[in-house]
Short mmCIF file of C-alpha atoms in Angstrom, two decimals:
data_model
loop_
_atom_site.label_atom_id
_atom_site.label_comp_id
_atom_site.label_asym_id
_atom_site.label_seq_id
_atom_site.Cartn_x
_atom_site.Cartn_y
_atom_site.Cartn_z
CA UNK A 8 102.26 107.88 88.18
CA UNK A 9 105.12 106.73 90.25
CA UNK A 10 106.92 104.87 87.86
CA UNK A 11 106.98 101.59 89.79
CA UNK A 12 105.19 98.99 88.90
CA UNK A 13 104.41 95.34 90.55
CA UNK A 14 103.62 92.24 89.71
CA UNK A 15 101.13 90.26 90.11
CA UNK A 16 98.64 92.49 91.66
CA UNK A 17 96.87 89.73 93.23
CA UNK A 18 98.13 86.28 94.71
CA UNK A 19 96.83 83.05 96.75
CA UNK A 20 99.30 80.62 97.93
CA UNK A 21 98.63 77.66 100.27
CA UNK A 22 101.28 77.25 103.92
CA UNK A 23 104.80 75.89 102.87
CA UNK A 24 104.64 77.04 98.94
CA UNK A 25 107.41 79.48 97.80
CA UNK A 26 106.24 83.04 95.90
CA UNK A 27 108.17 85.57 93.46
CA UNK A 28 106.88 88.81 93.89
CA UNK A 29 107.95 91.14 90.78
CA UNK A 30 108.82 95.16 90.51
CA UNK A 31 109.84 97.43 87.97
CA UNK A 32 111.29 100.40 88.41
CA UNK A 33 112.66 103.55 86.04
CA UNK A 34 115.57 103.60 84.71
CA UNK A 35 118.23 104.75 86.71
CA UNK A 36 116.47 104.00 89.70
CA UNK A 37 119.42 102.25 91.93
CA UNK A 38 117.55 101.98 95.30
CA UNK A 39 114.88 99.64 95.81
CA UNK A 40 113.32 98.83 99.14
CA UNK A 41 110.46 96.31 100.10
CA UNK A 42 107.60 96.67 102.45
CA UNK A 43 105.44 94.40 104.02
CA UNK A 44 102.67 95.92 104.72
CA UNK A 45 99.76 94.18 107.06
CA UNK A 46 96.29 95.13 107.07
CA UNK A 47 95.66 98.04 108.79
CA UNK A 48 99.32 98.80 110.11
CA UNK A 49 102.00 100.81 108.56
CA UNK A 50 104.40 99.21 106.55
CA UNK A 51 107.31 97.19 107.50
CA UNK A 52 110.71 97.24 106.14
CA UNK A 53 112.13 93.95 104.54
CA UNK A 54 115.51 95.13 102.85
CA UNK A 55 116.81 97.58 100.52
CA UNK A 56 119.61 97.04 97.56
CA UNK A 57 121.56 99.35 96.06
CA UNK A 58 123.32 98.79 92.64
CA UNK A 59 122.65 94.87 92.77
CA UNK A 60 123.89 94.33 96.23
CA UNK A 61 121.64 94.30 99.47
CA UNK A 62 121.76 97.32 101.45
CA UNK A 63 120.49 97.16 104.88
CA UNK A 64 118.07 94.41 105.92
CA UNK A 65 115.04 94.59 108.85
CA UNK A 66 113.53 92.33 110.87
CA UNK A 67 112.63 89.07 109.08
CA UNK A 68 114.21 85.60 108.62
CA UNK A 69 116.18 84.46 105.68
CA UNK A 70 112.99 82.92 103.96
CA UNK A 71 112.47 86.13 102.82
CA UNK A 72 115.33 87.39 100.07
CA UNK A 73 115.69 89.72 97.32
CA UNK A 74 117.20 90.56 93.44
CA UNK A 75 118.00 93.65 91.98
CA UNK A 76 118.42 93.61 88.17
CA UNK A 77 120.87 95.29 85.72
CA UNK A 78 117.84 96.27 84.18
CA UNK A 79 116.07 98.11 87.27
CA UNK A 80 113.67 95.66 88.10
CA UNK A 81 114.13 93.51 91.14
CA UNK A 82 112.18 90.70 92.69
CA UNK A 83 110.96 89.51 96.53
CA UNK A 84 110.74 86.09 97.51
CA UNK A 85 109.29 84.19 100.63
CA UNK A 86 110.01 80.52 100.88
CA UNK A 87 107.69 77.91 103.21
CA UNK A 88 105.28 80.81 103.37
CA UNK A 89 103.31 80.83 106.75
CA UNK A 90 99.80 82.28 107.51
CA UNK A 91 101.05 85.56 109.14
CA UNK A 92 102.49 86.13 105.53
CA UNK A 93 99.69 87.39 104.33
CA UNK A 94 99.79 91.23 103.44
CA UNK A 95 100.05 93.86 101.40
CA UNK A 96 104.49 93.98 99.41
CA UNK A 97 105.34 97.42 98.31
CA UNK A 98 108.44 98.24 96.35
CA UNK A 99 109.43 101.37 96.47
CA UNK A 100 112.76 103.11 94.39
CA UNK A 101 114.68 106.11 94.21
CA UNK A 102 117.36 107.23 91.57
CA UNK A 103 119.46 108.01 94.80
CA UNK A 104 121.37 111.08 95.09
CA UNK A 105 118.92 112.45 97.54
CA UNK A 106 115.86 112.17 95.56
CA UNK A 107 112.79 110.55 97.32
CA UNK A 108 111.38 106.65 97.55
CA UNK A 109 108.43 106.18 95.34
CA UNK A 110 106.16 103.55 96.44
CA UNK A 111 104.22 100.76 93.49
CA UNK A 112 100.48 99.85 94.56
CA UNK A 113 101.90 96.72 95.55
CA UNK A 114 100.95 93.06 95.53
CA UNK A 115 98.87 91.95 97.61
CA UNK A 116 99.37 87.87 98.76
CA UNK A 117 96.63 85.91 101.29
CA UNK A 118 97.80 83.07 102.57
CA UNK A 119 95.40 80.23 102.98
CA UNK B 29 114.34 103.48 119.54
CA UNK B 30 113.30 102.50 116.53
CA UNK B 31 109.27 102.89 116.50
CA UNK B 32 107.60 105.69 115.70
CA UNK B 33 104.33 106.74 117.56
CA UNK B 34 101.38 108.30 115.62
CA UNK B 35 98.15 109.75 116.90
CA UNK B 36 95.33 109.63 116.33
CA UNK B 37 94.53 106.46 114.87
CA UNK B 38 91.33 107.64 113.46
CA UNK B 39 89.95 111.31 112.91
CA UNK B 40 87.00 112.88 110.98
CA UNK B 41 86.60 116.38 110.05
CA UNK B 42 84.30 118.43 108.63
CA UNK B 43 85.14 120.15 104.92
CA UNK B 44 86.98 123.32 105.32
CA UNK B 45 88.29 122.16 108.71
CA UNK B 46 91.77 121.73 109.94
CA UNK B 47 93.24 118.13 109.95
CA UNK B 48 96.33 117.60 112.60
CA UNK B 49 98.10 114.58 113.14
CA UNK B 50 100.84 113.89 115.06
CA UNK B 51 104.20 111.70 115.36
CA UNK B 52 106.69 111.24 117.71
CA UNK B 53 109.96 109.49 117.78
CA UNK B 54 113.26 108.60 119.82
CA UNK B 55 115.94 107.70 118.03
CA UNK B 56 117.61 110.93 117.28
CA UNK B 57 119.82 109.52 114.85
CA UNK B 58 116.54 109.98 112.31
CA UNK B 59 117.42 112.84 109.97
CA UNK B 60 114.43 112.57 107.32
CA UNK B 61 110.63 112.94 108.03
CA UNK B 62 107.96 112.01 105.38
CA UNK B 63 104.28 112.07 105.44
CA UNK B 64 102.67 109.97 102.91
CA UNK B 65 98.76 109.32 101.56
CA UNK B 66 97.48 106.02 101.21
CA UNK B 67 94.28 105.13 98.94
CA UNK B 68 92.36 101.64 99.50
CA UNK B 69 94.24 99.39 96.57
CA UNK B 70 96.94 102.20 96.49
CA UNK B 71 100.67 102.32 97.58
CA UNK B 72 101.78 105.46 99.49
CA UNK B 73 102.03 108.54 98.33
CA UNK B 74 104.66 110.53 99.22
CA UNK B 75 103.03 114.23 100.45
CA UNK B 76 105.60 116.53 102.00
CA UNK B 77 108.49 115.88 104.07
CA UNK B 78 110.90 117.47 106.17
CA UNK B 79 114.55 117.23 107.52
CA UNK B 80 115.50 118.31 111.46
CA UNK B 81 117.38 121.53 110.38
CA UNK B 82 113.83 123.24 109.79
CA UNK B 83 111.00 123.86 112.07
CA UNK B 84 107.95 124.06 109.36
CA UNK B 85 107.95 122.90 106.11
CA UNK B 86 104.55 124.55 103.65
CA UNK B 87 103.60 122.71 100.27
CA UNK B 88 99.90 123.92 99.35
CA UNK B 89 97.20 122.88 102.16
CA UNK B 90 99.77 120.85 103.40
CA UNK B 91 102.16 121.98 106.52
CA UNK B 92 104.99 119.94 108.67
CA UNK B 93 105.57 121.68 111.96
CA UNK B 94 108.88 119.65 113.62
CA UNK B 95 109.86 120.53 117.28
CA UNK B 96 113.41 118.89 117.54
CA UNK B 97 113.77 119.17 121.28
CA UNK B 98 110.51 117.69 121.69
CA UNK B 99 110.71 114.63 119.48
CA UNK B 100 107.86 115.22 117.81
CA UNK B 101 106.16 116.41 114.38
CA UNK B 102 103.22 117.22 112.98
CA UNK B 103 101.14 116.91 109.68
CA UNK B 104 98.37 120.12 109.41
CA UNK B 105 95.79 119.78 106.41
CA UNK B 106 94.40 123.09 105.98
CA UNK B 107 90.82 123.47 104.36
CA UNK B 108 90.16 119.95 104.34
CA UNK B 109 88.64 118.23 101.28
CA UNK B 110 86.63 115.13 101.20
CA UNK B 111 89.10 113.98 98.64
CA UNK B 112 91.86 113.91 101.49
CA UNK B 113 90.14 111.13 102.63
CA UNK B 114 92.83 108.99 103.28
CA UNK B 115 94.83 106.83 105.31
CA UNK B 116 98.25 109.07 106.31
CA UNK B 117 101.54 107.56 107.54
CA UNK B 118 104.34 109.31 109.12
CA UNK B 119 107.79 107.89 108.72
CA UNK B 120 111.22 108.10 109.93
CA UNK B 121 114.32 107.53 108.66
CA UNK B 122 118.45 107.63 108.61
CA UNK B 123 120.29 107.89 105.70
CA UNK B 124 118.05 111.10 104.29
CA UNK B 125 115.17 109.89 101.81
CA UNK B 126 117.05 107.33 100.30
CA UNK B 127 117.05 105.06 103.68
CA UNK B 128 115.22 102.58 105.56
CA UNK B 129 111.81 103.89 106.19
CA UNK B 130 110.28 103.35 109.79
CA UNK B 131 106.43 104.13 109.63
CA UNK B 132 103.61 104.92 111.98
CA UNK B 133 100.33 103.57 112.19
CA UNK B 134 98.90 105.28 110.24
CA UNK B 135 95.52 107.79 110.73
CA UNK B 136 92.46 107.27 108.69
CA UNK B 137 91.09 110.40 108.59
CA UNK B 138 87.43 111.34 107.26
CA UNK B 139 86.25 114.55 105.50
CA UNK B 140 82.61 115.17 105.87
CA UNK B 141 80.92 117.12 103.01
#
């Protein structure tokens, strides 16, 4: 039991619809990171915040963006979603102050 | 810089074996080094990790050897179970465990009973 949990577990969305992936995290948990994930491949990093503000960002264009929460929860979503979309999004938090990112089981989206 | 190279991609083993997988990086700017356990339907799990200031890092079955001058560390599963069947990702990362994760592969390794 991790303590993060995602929302929906499951999702189908057709090319060019917009989707709000949800994650909940324990309280005090001030780090949150999301992964994309593709099948078979290790996952990728999307962007982190930290205390409602985005902390560090990787390699993917702004039709992908982010939330954080006052209430530890903090949301992922992909605008004009495209095929190569489809994957397995992880959130994964940390209470910070050195203490390790713990992954959800993630939601994962197909793309038709 | 930024990728981080893990071998093998697949590996089977027979129960009470010895499970090795290895990583290898560049960027020495990386200060934090987990190993994590993925289920099918699962997230990762975080394992063990380990940061550059220690050469071999022990929790249960589970041992990181890390050879700084070399780049390169290891994950050892001693007595292998066929409940470590798994998919196992080694990750990189600055910032300590807190920062952006850069994963491997990943290594699907199979315990045979």
């Amino acid at each position: 039991e991790t303590g993060v949990t995602q929302s929906p577990t499951h999702l189908i969305k057709t090319r060019g619809q917009q989707v709000t992936l949800r994650c909940s995290s324990q309280s005090g948990h001030n780090t949150v990171s999301w992964y994309q994930q593709a099948l078979g491949q290790g996952p990728q990093f999307i962007f982190q915040y930290y205390r409602e503000e985005e902390n560090g960002r990787g390699n993917f264009p702004p039709r992908f963006s982010g939330l954080q929460f006052p209430n530890y929860s903090s949301e992922l979503n992909v605008n004009a979603l495209e095929l190569d979309d489809s994957a397995l999004y992880l959130c994964a938090s940390s209470p910070g102050e050195d203490q390790p990112q713990h992954f959800g089981d993630g939601t994962r989206l197909s793309i038709l | 810089q930024q990728q981080v190279k893990q071998s093998p991609q697949s590996l089977i083993v027979q129960k009470g074996g010895i499970s090795i997988i290895n990583c290898a990086y560049e960027n020495t700017a990386f200060d934090y080094f987990p190993w994590y356990q993925q289920f099918p339907g699962k997230g990762p799990a975080l394992l063990i990790a380990i940061r550059p200031d220690v050469s071999e890092k022990k929790e249960g079955r589970f041992t990181i050897s890390f050879n700084k001058s070399a780049k390169q560390f290891s994950l050892h599963i001693m007595d292998s179970q066929p409940g470590d069947s798994a998919t196992y990702f080694c990750a990189a990362s600055i910032g300590g465990n807190t920062g952006k994760l850069i994963f491997g592969q990943g290594t699907t390794l199979q315990v045979k009973p």
